[in-house]
Amino acid sequence: MNNRVFLLNPPTKEYATSFPLGLAYLSAILRKHGYEVKVIDAQAPYNLKTAEQIKNAARDFRPLFIGVSLQFDFITEKYKLVRELKELGYPVVCGGPHVNILAREVIENGCDIVSIGEGEEAILELAEAFNSGRNLEEIQGLGLRKDNGDIVFAPKRREIENLDEIPLPDYSDFKVADYMGTDDLSKVDKTFFDVFTSRGCMYRCTYCLASRVWGGRQRIRSARNVFEEINYLVKHYRAHHIAFMDTEPLVNKQRIYELCDLLERNKIKIKISTRARIDNIDGDLIKRMKEVGFYKLAIGVESGDDETLRRVNRFYTQKDILMAIESLDRIKFPIIHFNNIIGFPWETTRHFKSSLELSLKIPKSLTYYVNVVTPIPLPGTPLYSNYCEEYGFKDWWLDINKQELLHGKNKEIYFYKLFMPRLFLEYWTLNFWHYPSTVKKEILNFQLKIQKIAYGKNRFFRFLEIAVIFFLIKLSVNVYLISPKLEKTIFFFTGNRAVMNYAKKFVFQEQ
Ligand code: B12
Ligand code: SF4
């Protein structure tokens, strides 16, 4: 019997900012059942691994099988690596968000076996089956290519009902320094540890695939179980910042109240950032959360326009957004992050104006930051399937040029990126929606206006300072539109240390 399992987060240009939670969950459950596990995160920025190093490590480890986690970024390169790993002679099993959406594509591109859905029970059953010779086709949630070439899928795997039964993620394979450049977390002014307090989302926003990845029903961990993880991170790693990364942690309010009580009773001092929908903002709850260390809320407002909000299935209005903002302002919640998406295919100047109008109504006393992106038609979402034929972007993630534009680091507009790292121009450059040049300009201007409002209201910059910086940003964008090379040449001084240090004033480290 071989009890060794090799797990891999494959290399990509999009580096990891924290430990790979998915693989940490899988290694925890495997180790609990006596398996020996080797995990490689080839995306850790201070310890990047090449394909050759990965293959050598897998060869030396002689595993029962190789498990690879897949997100869609640079997926064609990941497929290439999967095929190379197969040549080592070990079965390759793929799981993760991309597999949950496009399992057939993953098999067609060379993977032996795919695991759809949560991996904890699946990977155990799979390891046992490899050793016992059980027919893999019987294992729920698996897909594979049979000897006769047919691709078959077993029935869907049931979701894990009691999330508290899953062991806490095992981080013993990872080093903080590989991700942060230092082992001393007190030197890093950034949230490092991600915690998932629930799985699944009951909403159905048309641009999001969360419910397709995790199921359309929210399952929650108990407050005690979440507390145990936080307590472990604080005691073991001296963590001082953590982020709840699940889709909507605040849906069950009672659970968050209980968690607040546990943090307070046990005198756990930690800063927590969390995601929240506008319609889950409850003044009393947020006030209590603030008392125990919650300090940042990331809110996907998405739009200030009621028609757009309806068309993306958000089901709240600008009025509701303003009411929530008012209550956050009353509580003086430390930091709010608003995420906006503009440029949906039906949107015109009228829609952009409503979002701008909303931004102008945000009170000056609220400390907030904004992200503005154009919509990405992610595979598995209605935004993709409803528009892929009309706009000609079928299977766009398989196009390496598009991946380069979206995730590659070679498209940065120097000056713009230095001062406005929160604006994702790559998304706009991809031009899924064939914006005419007038609309492109309008989107860029809109992004800058929204940022200017946020900066003007929240930061202690002099008026002249903001005016000059935004003038230069606009100039750099316009030069870039004419010639990226020219922009690079003109704004070459942005590499200057003094300018870089000054730019830090504009960049909020914890975003
Ligand atoms: C945290 C997070 C990040 C962190 C990653 C931190 C880290 N090192 O893990 C950061 C900020 C770096 C990040 C970046 C990106 N992310 Co991200 N991210 C998330 C987020 C919020 C949570 C992911 C997570 O931790 N899940 C928890 C773990 C437990 O789940 P999991 O990894 O899926 O693993 C489970 C199963 O999938 C399965 N499984 C996974 N791997 C394997 C392997 C085997 C062999 C088996 C059997 C099972 C299995 O078992 C696990 C346990 O149940 C999700 C959205 C969400 N709320 O779900 C998006 C999400 C995963 N990200 C997404 C995207 C697109 C990206 C980016 C490409 C963003 C971009 N720039 O456009 C980059 C890619 C970076 C990269 N290469 O990893 C998409 C994925 C879409 C897709 N179909 O691939 C998601 C779903 C968000 C979305 N847009 O809807 N992300
Ligand atoms: S955007 Fe948020 S609320 Fe909407 S489906 Fe995705 S996770 Fe759920």
Coordinates of C-alpha atoms and ligand atoms in Angstrom, one line a residue:
M1 CA 0.0 0.0 0.0
N2 CA 1.3 3.5 -1.0
N3 CA 0.1 6.2 1.4
R4 CA 1.8 9.2 -0.2
V5 CA -0.2 12.0 -1.8
F6 CA 1.5 14.9 -3.7
L7 CA -0.5 18.1 -3.9
L8 CA 0.3 21.1 -6.1
N9 CA -0.8 24.7 -6.7
P10 CA 0.7 25.1 -10.2
P11 CA 2.8 28.1 -11.2
T12 CA 1.2 31.1 -12.7
K13 CA 2.0 34.8 -13.1
E14 CA -0.7 35.7 -10.5
Y15 CA 1.2 35.2 -7.3
A16 CA -0.4 34.1 -4.1
T17 CA -0.8 36.5 -1.2
S18 CA -1.6 33.9 1.4
F19 CA -1.4 30.2 2.1
P20 CA -3.5 28.1 -0.3
L21 CA -6.5 27.3 1.8
G22 CA -7.9 24.6 -0.4
L23 CA -4.7 22.5 -0.4
A24 CA -4.3 23.1 3.4
Y25 CA -7.8 21.6 3.9
L26 CA -7.0 18.6 1.8
S27 CA -3.6 17.9 3.5
A28 CA -5.3 18.2 6.9
I29 CA -7.9 15.5 6.2
L30 CA -5.4 13.2 4.5
R31 CA -2.9 13.4 7.4
K32 CA -5.7 12.9 9.9
H33 CA -6.3 9.5 8.1
G34 CA -2.7 8.5 8.1
Y35 CA -1.5 9.6 4.7
E36 CA 1.9 11.2 4.1
V37 CA 1.4 14.4 2.1
K38 CA 3.8 16.7 0.2
V39 CA 2.4 20.0 -0.8
I40 CA 4.0 22.5 -3.2
D41 CA 2.6 26.0 -3.7
A42 CA 4.4 27.1 -6.8
Q43 CA 2.7 30.5 -6.6
A44 CA 4.4 31.6 -3.4
P45 CA 6.2 34.8 -4.6
Y46 CA 9.4 34.3 -2.6
N47 CA 9.8 30.7 -3.4
L48 CA 8.5 30.2 -6.9
K49 CA 9.0 26.7 -8.4
T50 CA 9.6 25.8 -12.0
A51 CA 8.0 22.9 -13.8
E52 CA 11.3 21.0 -13.7
Q53 CA 11.6 21.4 -9.9
I54 CA 8.0 20.3 -9.4
K55 CA 8.5 17.2 -11.6
N56 CA 11.7 16.3 -9.7
A57 CA 9.9 16.7 -6.3
A58 CA 7.0 14.5 -7.5
R59 CA 9.4 11.9 -8.9
D60 CA 11.4 11.8 -5.6
F61 CA 8.2 11.5 -3.5
R62 CA 6.8 8.5 -5.5
P63 CA 3.2 9.3 -4.7
L64 CA 0.0 7.3 -5.0
F65 CA -1.3 10.1 -7.2
I66 CA -0.7 13.8 -7.9
G67 CA -3.5 16.3 -7.0
V68 CA -3.5 19.6 -8.8
S69 CA -5.6 22.6 -7.9
L70 CA -6.9 24.7 -10.8
Q71 CA -8.1 28.3 -11.2
F72 CA -8.6 29.6 -14.7
D73 CA -5.6 32.0 -14.8
F74 CA -3.0 30.8 -17.4
I75 CA -5.0 27.6 -17.6
T76 CA -3.4 26.4 -20.9
E77 CA 0.0 26.5 -19.2
K78 CA -1.4 24.6 -16.3
Y79 CA -2.8 22.0 -18.7
K80 CA 0.7 21.6 -20.2
L81 CA 2.2 20.9 -16.8
V82 CA -0.6 18.4 -16.0
R83 CA 0.4 16.5 -19.2
E84 CA 4.0 16.6 -18.3
L85 CA 3.2 15.3 -14.8
K86 CA 1.3 12.4 -16.3
E87 CA 4.4 11.4 -18.1
L88 CA 6.0 10.6 -14.7
G89 CA 3.6 7.6 -14.6
Y90 CA 1.4 8.7 -11.6
P91 CA -2.3 9.4 -12.0
V92 CA -3.1 13.1 -12.0
V93 CA -6.2 14.3 -10.3
C94 CA -7.4 17.9 -10.7
G95 CA -9.8 19.8 -8.5
G96 CA -10.6 23.4 -7.6
P97 CA -12.8 26.3 -9.0
H98 CA -12.0 25.8 -12.7
V99 CA -12.7 22.1 -12.5
N100 CA -16.0 22.7 -10.8
I101 CA -17.1 24.8 -13.8
L102 CA -15.4 23.1 -16.7
A103 CA -14.6 19.5 -15.7
R104 CA -14.9 18.1 -19.3
E105 CA -12.5 20.7 -20.7
V106 CA -10.0 19.7 -18.0
I107 CA -10.1 16.0 -18.9
E108 CA -10.0 16.8 -22.7
N109 CA -6.8 18.7 -21.9
G110 CA -5.0 15.7 -20.5
C111 CA -6.0 15.3 -16.8
D112 CA -6.8 11.7 -15.9
I113 CA -9.4 12.3 -13.2
V114 CA -11.3 15.4 -12.1
S115 CA -13.0 15.9 -8.7
I116 CA -16.0 18.2 -8.8
G117 CA -17.1 20.0 -5.6
E118 CA -15.6 20.0 -2.2
G119 CA -12.5 18.0 -2.0
E120 CA -12.1 16.7 1.6
E121 CA -14.3 13.6 1.4
A122 CA -13.5 13.0 -2.3
I123 CA -9.7 12.9 -2.0
L124 CA -9.9 10.4 0.9
E125 CA -12.3 8.1 -1.0
L126 CA -10.1 8.4 -4.0
A127 CA -6.9 7.6 -2.1
E128 CA -8.6 4.5 -0.5
A129 CA -9.9 3.4 -3.9
F130 CA -6.5 3.6 -5.5
N131 CA -5.1 1.3 -2.9
S132 CA -8.0 -1.1 -2.8
G133 CA -8.6 -1.3 -6.6
R134 CA -12.2 -0.1 -6.3
N135 CA -13.8 1.1 -9.5
L136 CA -13.2 4.9 -9.6
E137 CA -16.4 5.4 -11.6
E138 CA -18.4 4.7 -8.4
I139 CA -17.0 7.6 -6.5
Q140 CA -19.4 10.5 -6.4
G141 CA -18.2 13.8 -7.9
L142 CA -15.5 12.2 -10.0
G143 CA -15.1 12.4 -13.8
L144 CA -12.6 10.4 -15.9
R145 CA -11.7 9.1 -19.3
K146 CA -12.2 5.4 -19.7
D147 CA -9.9 3.1 -21.5
N148 CA -12.1 3.2 -24.6
G149 CA -11.7 7.0 -24.6
D150 CA -15.2 7.9 -23.3
I151 CA -15.4 10.6 -20.7
V152 CA -17.8 9.6 -17.8
F153 CA -19.0 11.5 -14.8
A154 CA -20.3 9.9 -11.6
P155 CA -23.4 11.5 -9.9
K156 CA -22.7 14.8 -8.1
R157 CA -21.1 14.5 -4.7
R158 CA -23.3 15.6 -1.8
E159 CA -22.2 18.7 0.0
I160 CA -20.6 18.4 3.5
E161 CA -23.4 19.3 5.9
N162 CA -21.5 19.7 9.1
L163 CA -18.5 22.0 8.3
D164 CA -17.3 21.8 11.9
E165 CA -16.3 18.1 11.2
I166 CA -13.7 19.2 8.7
P167 CA -10.2 19.5 10.4
L168 CA -8.8 23.0 10.4
P169 CA -6.5 23.8 7.5
D170 CA -3.0 22.4 7.9
Y171 CA -0.3 25.1 7.2
S172 CA 2.7 23.0 8.2
D173 CA 3.9 22.8 4.6
F174 CA 4.1 26.6 4.2
K175 CA 6.4 29.4 5.4
V176 CA 5.1 32.9 5.9
A177 CA 8.4 34.2 4.4
D178 CA 7.7 32.5 1.1
Y179 CA 4.7 34.8 0.7
M180 CA 5.6 37.9 2.5
G181 CA 9.4 38.1 2.2
T182 CA 9.7 38.0 6.0
D183 CA 8.7 35.7 8.9
D184 CA 7.9 38.6 11.1
L185 CA 4.2 39.3 10.5
S186 CA 4.4 42.4 12.7
K187 CA 6.5 44.0 9.8
V188 CA 3.8 43.3 7.3
D189 CA 1.0 45.8 7.2
K190 CA -1.3 43.5 5.3
T191 CA -3.9 40.9 6.0
F192 CA -2.3 37.6 5.6
F193 CA -4.5 34.8 6.9
D194 CA -7.7 33.9 5.0
V195 CA -10.5 32.2 6.9
F196 CA -13.6 30.6 5.3
T197 CA -16.5 30.8 7.8
S198 CA -19.1 29.3 5.5
R199 CA -19.5 27.7 2.1
G200 CA -22.0 28.4 -0.7
C201 CA -24.0 31.5 -1.6
M202 CA -27.8 31.7 -2.0
Y203 CA -27.7 34.7 -4.2
R204 CA -27.4 34.5 -8.0
C205 CA -25.6 37.6 -9.2
T206 CA -25.2 37.1 -13.0
Y207 CA -21.5 37.9 -13.1
C208 CA -20.4 35.7 -10.2
L209 CA -19.7 32.0 -10.0
A210 CA -19.6 31.6 -6.3
S211 CA -22.8 29.6 -6.1
R212 CA -21.6 27.4 -8.9
V213 CA -18.4 26.7 -7.2
W214 CA -19.7 26.1 -3.7
G215 CA -23.4 25.3 -4.1
G216 CA -26.4 27.6 -4.0
R217 CA -27.1 27.2 -0.4
Q218 CA -25.1 28.6 2.5
R219 CA -23.6 26.2 5.0
I220 CA -22.0 27.8 8.0
R221 CA -19.4 26.8 10.5
S222 CA -20.3 27.4 14.1
A223 CA -19.0 30.5 15.9
R224 CA -17.0 28.2 18.2
N225 CA -15.4 26.4 15.3
V226 CA -14.4 29.7 13.6
F227 CA -13.1 31.0 16.9
E228 CA -10.9 28.0 17.3
E229 CA -9.3 28.7 13.9
I230 CA -8.7 32.4 14.8
N231 CA -7.4 31.5 18.2
Y232 CA -4.9 29.0 16.6
L233 CA -3.7 31.6 14.1
V234 CA -3.2 34.1 16.9
K235 CA -1.4 31.7 19.3
H236 CA 0.6 29.9 16.7
Y237 CA 1.5 32.6 14.2
R238 CA 0.9 35.7 16.2
A239 CA -1.5 36.8 13.5
H240 CA -2.8 40.3 13.9
H241 CA -4.9 40.7 10.8
I242 CA -7.2 38.1 9.2
A243 CA -9.7 38.2 6.4
F244 CA -13.0 36.3 6.1
M245 CA -12.9 35.3 2.5
D246 CA -16.1 33.4 2.1
T247 CA -18.8 35.0 0.0
E248 CA -21.2 36.3 2.6
P249 CA -20.1 35.7 6.2
L250 CA -22.7 38.0 7.8
V251 CA -25.9 36.3 6.6
N252 CA -26.4 34.5 9.9
K253 CA -26.2 37.4 12.4
Q254 CA -26.7 35.3 15.5
R255 CA -23.5 33.4 14.7
I256 CA -21.5 36.6 14.3
Y257 CA -22.8 37.9 17.6
E258 CA -21.6 34.6 19.2
L259 CA -18.2 35.0 17.6
C260 CA -17.9 38.5 18.9
D261 CA -18.7 37.3 22.4
L262 CA -16.1 34.5 22.2
L263 CA -13.4 36.9 20.9
E264 CA -14.2 39.4 23.8
R265 CA -14.4 36.8 26.5
N266 CA -11.1 35.2 25.5
K267 CA -9.4 38.6 25.1
I268 CA -8.4 37.9 21.5
K269 CA -7.0 41.1 20.0
I270 CA -7.1 40.8 16.3
K271 CA -8.1 42.9 13.3
I272 CA -10.7 41.2 11.1
S273 CA -11.8 42.3 7.6
T274 CA -14.8 40.7 6.1
R275 CA -17.0 40.8 3.0
A276 CA -20.6 42.0 3.2
R277 CA -23.5 42.7 1.0
I278 CA -25.3 46.0 1.3
D279 CA -28.5 44.2 2.3
N280 CA -26.7 42.3 5.1
I281 CA -25.5 45.5 6.8
D282 CA -27.2 45.6 10.2
G283 CA -26.3 48.7 12.3
D284 CA -26.4 46.9 15.7
L285 CA -24.4 43.9 14.4
I286 CA -21.7 46.1 12.7
K287 CA -21.4 48.2 15.9
R288 CA -20.8 45.0 17.9
M289 CA -18.3 43.8 15.4
K290 CA -16.4 47.0 15.5
E291 CA -16.1 46.7 19.3
V292 CA -14.2 43.4 19.0
G293 CA -11.8 44.2 16.2
F294 CA -13.6 44.0 12.9
Y295 CA -12.1 47.0 11.1
K296 CA -12.7 46.6 7.4
L297 CA -15.7 45.8 5.3
A298 CA -15.4 44.9 1.6
I299 CA -18.8 45.7 0.0
G300 CA -19.6 44.8 -3.5
V301 CA -21.9 47.7 -4.2
E302 CA -21.3 47.1 -7.9
S303 CA -23.4 49.9 -9.3
G304 CA -25.4 53.0 -8.2
D305 CA -27.9 52.4 -11.0
D306 CA -31.1 50.6 -10.1
E307 CA -31.6 49.1 -13.6
T308 CA -28.1 47.6 -13.6
L309 CA -28.6 46.3 -10.0
R310 CA -31.8 44.6 -11.1
R311 CA -30.3 43.2 -14.3
V312 CA -27.4 41.6 -12.4
N313 CA -29.8 40.1 -9.8
R314 CA -28.6 42.3 -6.9
F315 CA -32.1 43.1 -5.8
Y316 CA -31.4 46.3 -3.8
T317 CA -31.5 49.9 -5.0
Q318 CA -29.4 53.1 -4.7
K319 CA -31.7 54.1 -1.8
D320 CA -30.8 50.9 0.1
I321 CA -27.1 51.5 -0.5
L322 CA -27.4 55.0 0.9
M323 CA -29.2 53.8 4.0
A324 CA -26.5 51.2 4.6
I325 CA -23.8 53.8 4.1
E326 CA -25.6 56.2 6.5
S327 CA -25.6 53.5 9.2
L328 CA -21.9 52.7 8.7
D329 CA -21.2 56.4 9.0
R330 CA -23.1 56.7 12.2
I331 CA -21.1 53.8 13.7
K332 CA -17.9 55.3 12.3
F333 CA -16.8 51.9 11.1
P334 CA -13.0 52.2 10.4
I335 CA -12.6 51.3 6.8
I336 CA -15.0 50.5 4.0
H337 CA -14.1 49.1 0.6
F338 CA -16.6 49.7 -2.2
N339 CA -16.3 47.6 -5.3
N340 CA -17.9 48.9 -8.4
I341 CA -18.4 47.2 -11.8
I342 CA -19.1 49.4 -14.8
G343 CA -19.4 48.8 -18.5
F344 CA -22.1 46.0 -18.6
P345 CA -23.2 45.6 -22.2
W346 CA -26.5 47.4 -21.7
E347 CA -24.9 50.4 -19.9
T348 CA -24.7 53.9 -21.3
T349 CA -23.7 57.4 -20.0
R350 CA -27.0 57.4 -18.0
H351 CA -26.0 54.4 -16.0
F352 CA -22.5 55.7 -15.3
K353 CA -24.0 58.9 -14.1
S354 CA -26.1 57.1 -11.4
S355 CA -23.0 55.5 -10.1
L356 CA -21.2 58.8 -10.0
E357 CA -24.2 60.4 -8.3
L358 CA -24.0 57.7 -5.6
S359 CA -20.3 58.3 -5.0
L360 CA -21.0 62.0 -4.6
K361 CA -23.6 61.2 -1.9
I362 CA -21.1 59.2 0.3
P363 CA -20.5 61.3 3.4
K364 CA -17.1 62.9 3.9
S365 CA -16.8 61.5 7.3
L366 CA -16.7 57.9 6.1
T367 CA -13.3 56.4 5.4
Y368 CA -13.6 54.5 2.2
Y369 CA -11.7 53.2 -0.8
V370 CA -13.0 52.1 -4.1
N371 CA -12.2 49.5 -6.8
V372 CA -13.6 50.1 -10.2
V373 CA -13.5 47.3 -12.8
T374 CA -15.2 46.4 -16.0
P375 CA -17.1 43.1 -16.0
I376 CA -15.3 39.8 -16.8
P377 CA -17.5 37.2 -18.3
L378 CA -16.3 34.3 -16.1
P379 CA -17.0 30.8 -17.4
G380 CA -20.0 29.3 -15.6
T381 CA -21.9 32.6 -15.2
P382 CA -25.0 33.9 -17.0
L383 CA -23.0 37.0 -18.0
Y384 CA -20.7 34.6 -20.0
S385 CA -23.4 32.3 -21.5
N386 CA -25.8 35.1 -22.4
Y387 CA -23.3 37.1 -24.3
C388 CA -20.5 34.9 -25.5
E389 CA -21.9 34.3 -29.0
E390 CA -23.0 37.9 -29.5
Y391 CA -19.6 39.4 -28.4
G392 CA -17.5 36.5 -29.7
F393 CA -15.6 35.6 -26.5
K394 CA -16.4 31.9 -26.4
D395 CA -13.7 30.0 -24.4
W396 CA -11.6 33.2 -24.0
W397 CA -9.6 31.8 -21.1
L398 CA -7.9 29.3 -23.5
D399 CA -6.4 32.3 -25.3
I400 CA -2.9 33.0 -23.9
N401 CA -2.9 36.5 -25.2
K402 CA -6.1 37.3 -23.3
Q403 CA -4.6 35.7 -20.2
E404 CA -1.5 37.9 -20.6
L405 CA -3.7 41.0 -20.8
L406 CA -5.7 39.9 -17.7
H407 CA -3.1 38.5 -15.5
G408 CA 0.3 39.2 -17.0
K409 CA 2.4 41.9 -15.5
N410 CA 3.7 43.4 -18.7
K411 CA 0.8 45.7 -19.5
E412 CA 1.2 48.1 -16.6
I413 CA 0.8 51.8 -17.2
Y414 CA 3.7 53.0 -15.1
F415 CA 2.4 56.1 -13.6
Y416 CA -1.2 55.0 -13.4
K417 CA -0.3 51.8 -11.6
L418 CA 2.0 53.5 -9.2
F419 CA -0.6 55.9 -7.9
M420 CA -3.8 53.9 -8.6
P421 CA -3.1 50.3 -8.1
R422 CA -6.8 49.6 -7.4
L423 CA -7.9 50.4 -10.9
F424 CA -7.7 47.3 -13.0
L425 CA -7.1 48.6 -16.4
E426 CA -6.2 45.2 -17.7
Y427 CA -9.9 44.3 -17.5
W428 CA -10.7 47.2 -19.6
T429 CA -7.9 46.5 -22.1
L430 CA -9.4 43.1 -22.8
N431 CA -12.4 44.7 -24.3
F432 CA -14.8 41.8 -24.0
W433 CA -17.6 44.2 -24.7
H434 CA -16.3 46.0 -27.8
Y435 CA -16.6 49.4 -26.2
P436 CA -16.5 52.1 -28.9
S437 CA -13.6 54.6 -28.2
T438 CA -16.0 57.2 -26.8
V439 CA -17.3 54.7 -24.2
K440 CA -13.7 53.6 -23.4
K441 CA -12.8 57.2 -22.7
E442 CA -15.9 57.6 -20.6
I443 CA -15.1 54.5 -18.5
L444 CA -11.6 55.7 -17.9
N445 CA -12.8 59.1 -16.9
F446 CA -15.5 57.6 -14.7
Q447 CA -12.8 55.4 -12.9
L448 CA -10.7 58.5 -12.3
K449 CA -13.5 60.6 -11.2
I450 CA -14.7 58.1 -8.6
Q451 CA -11.1 57.7 -7.3
K452 CA -10.7 61.4 -7.1
I453 CA -13.9 61.7 -5.1
A454 CA -12.7 59.0 -2.7
Y455 CA -9.3 60.6 -2.3
G456 CA -10.6 64.1 -1.9
K457 CA -13.0 63.0 0.8
N458 CA -10.8 60.7 2.8
R459 CA -7.2 61.5 2.6
F460 CA -5.3 64.5 4.0
F461 CA -3.9 65.6 0.7
R462 CA -3.7 69.2 -0.3
F463 CA -6.1 70.2 -3.1
L464 CA -3.1 71.1 -5.4
E465 CA -1.5 67.7 -4.7
I466 CA -4.6 65.8 -5.8
A467 CA -5.1 68.1 -8.8
V468 CA -1.5 67.6 -10.1
I469 CA -1.4 63.8 -9.5
F470 CA -4.7 63.3 -11.2
F471 CA -3.7 65.4 -14.1
L472 CA -0.6 63.3 -14.5
I473 CA -2.5 60.1 -14.2
K474 CA -4.9 61.2 -16.9
L475 CA -2.0 62.3 -19.1
S476 CA -0.3 58.9 -18.7
V477 CA -3.5 57.0 -19.6
N478 CA -4.0 59.1 -22.7
V479 CA -0.4 58.7 -23.8
Y480 CA -0.7 55.0 -23.1
L481 CA -3.8 54.9 -25.4
I482 CA -1.7 56.3 -28.2
S483 CA 1.4 54.2 -27.5
P484 CA 2.3 52.1 -24.4
K485 CA 6.0 52.5 -25.3
L486 CA 5.7 56.2 -25.3
E487 CA 4.0 56.2 -21.9
K488 CA 6.8 54.1 -20.5
T489 CA 9.5 56.5 -21.8
I490 CA 7.8 59.7 -20.7
F491 CA 7.0 58.5 -17.3
F492 CA 10.2 56.7 -16.8
F493 CA 10.9 58.8 -13.7
T494 CA 8.3 56.8 -11.8
G495 CA 11.0 54.3 -11.1
N496 CA 12.7 57.0 -9.1
R497 CA 12.9 56.1 -5.4
A498 CA 11.6 59.6 -4.3
V499 CA 8.6 59.3 -6.5
M500 CA 7.9 55.8 -5.3
N501 CA 8.1 56.8 -1.7
Y502 CA 5.7 59.7 -2.4
A503 CA 3.3 57.4 -4.3
K504 CA 3.0 55.3 -1.1
K505 CA 0.9 58.1 0.4
F506 CA -1.7 57.3 -2.3
V507 CA -1.6 53.6 -1.7
F508 CA -3.3 52.2 1.3
Q509 CA -1.3 49.2 2.4
E510 CA -4.1 47.1 3.6
Q511 CA -6.2 47.1 0.5
Ligands
B12_1 C1 -8.9 33.8 -1.5 C2 -9.0 33.9 -3.0 C3 -7.9 34.3 -3.7 C4 -6.6 34.5 -3.1 C5 -5.8 33.2 -3.1 C6 -5.2 32.9 -1.8 C7 -4.6 31.6 -1.8 N1 -3.3 31.5 -1.9 O1 -5.3 30.6 -1.8 C8 -6.0 35.5 -4.1 C9 -6.3 36.9 -3.7 C10 -4.5 35.4 -4.3 C11 -6.8 35.1 -5.3 C12 -6.3 35.4 -6.6 C13 -7.0 35.0 -7.7 N2 -8.2 34.5 -7.7 CO1 -9.2 34.0 -6.2 N3 -10.4 33.6 -4.9 C14 -10.2 33.6 -3.6 C15 -11.6 33.2 -2.9 C16 -12.1 34.5 -2.3 C17 -11.5 32.1 -1.9 C18 -10.6 30.9 -2.4 C19 -10.5 30.0 -1.2 O2 -9.6 30.1 -0.4 N4 -11.4 29.0 -1.1 C20 -11.4 28.1 0.0 C21 -10.8 26.7 -0.4 C22 -11.1 25.8 0.7 O3 -11.4 26.3 -1.6 P1 -10.7 25.8 -2.9 O4 -9.4 26.3 -3.1 O5 -11.7 25.9 -4.1 O6 -10.5 24.2 -2.6 C23 -11.6 23.3 -2.4 C24 -12.2 22.6 -3.6 O7 -12.2 23.4 -4.8 C25 -11.4 21.4 -3.8 N5 -10.1 21.4 -4.4 C26 -9.3 22.4 -4.7 N6 -8.1 21.9 -5.3 C27 -8.2 20.6 -5.4 C28 -7.4 19.6 -5.9 C29 -7.7 18.3 -5.8 C30 -6.8 17.3 -6.3 C31 -9.0 17.9 -5.3 C32 -9.4 16.5 -5.2 C33 -9.9 18.9 -4.8 C34 -9.5 20.2 -4.8 O8 -11.2 21.0 -2.4 C35 -11.0 22.1 -1.6 C36 -11.6 21.9 -0.3 O9 -12.9 21.6 -0.4 C37 -12.4 32.7 -4.1 C38 -13.9 33.1 -4.1 C39 -14.7 32.4 -3.1 N7 -15.2 33.1 -2.1 O10 -14.7 31.2 -3.2 C40 -11.7 33.4 -5.3 C41 -11.7 32.6 -6.6 C42 -11.2 31.2 -6.3 N8 -10.6 33.3 -7.3 C43 -10.8 33.4 -8.6 C44 -9.9 34.1 -9.5 C45 -10.4 34.3 -10.9 C46 -8.7 34.5 -9.0 C47 -7.6 35.2 -9.9 C48 -7.4 34.6 -11.2 C49 -8.1 36.7 -9.8 C50 -7.7 37.6 -11.0 N9 -6.6 38.2 -10.9 O11 -8.5 37.7 -11.9 C51 -6.4 35.1 -9.0 C52 -5.6 33.8 -9.3 C53 -4.5 33.6 -8.3 C54 -4.1 32.2 -8.2 N10 -3.5 31.7 -9.2 O12 -4.5 31.5 -7.3 C55 -12.1 32.8 -9.0 C56 -11.8 31.4 -9.7 C57 -12.5 31.3 -11.0 C58 -12.1 30.1 -11.7 N11 -13.1 29.4 -12.3 O13 -11.0 29.6 -11.7 C59 -12.9 32.7 -7.7 C60 -13.8 31.6 -7.6 C61 -13.6 34.1 -7.5 C62 -14.5 34.5 -8.5 N12 -14.1 35.4 -9.4 O14 -15.6 34.0 -8.6 N13 -7.9 34.5 -5.0
SF4_2 S1 -21.5 38.3 -5.9 FE1 -21.6 37.8 -3.7 S2 -23.8 37.7 -3.3 FE2 -23.6 37.6 -5.5 S3 -23.6 35.4 -6.0 FE3 -21.5 36.1 -5.8 S4 -20.9 35.7 -3.7 FE4 -23.2 35.6 -3.9

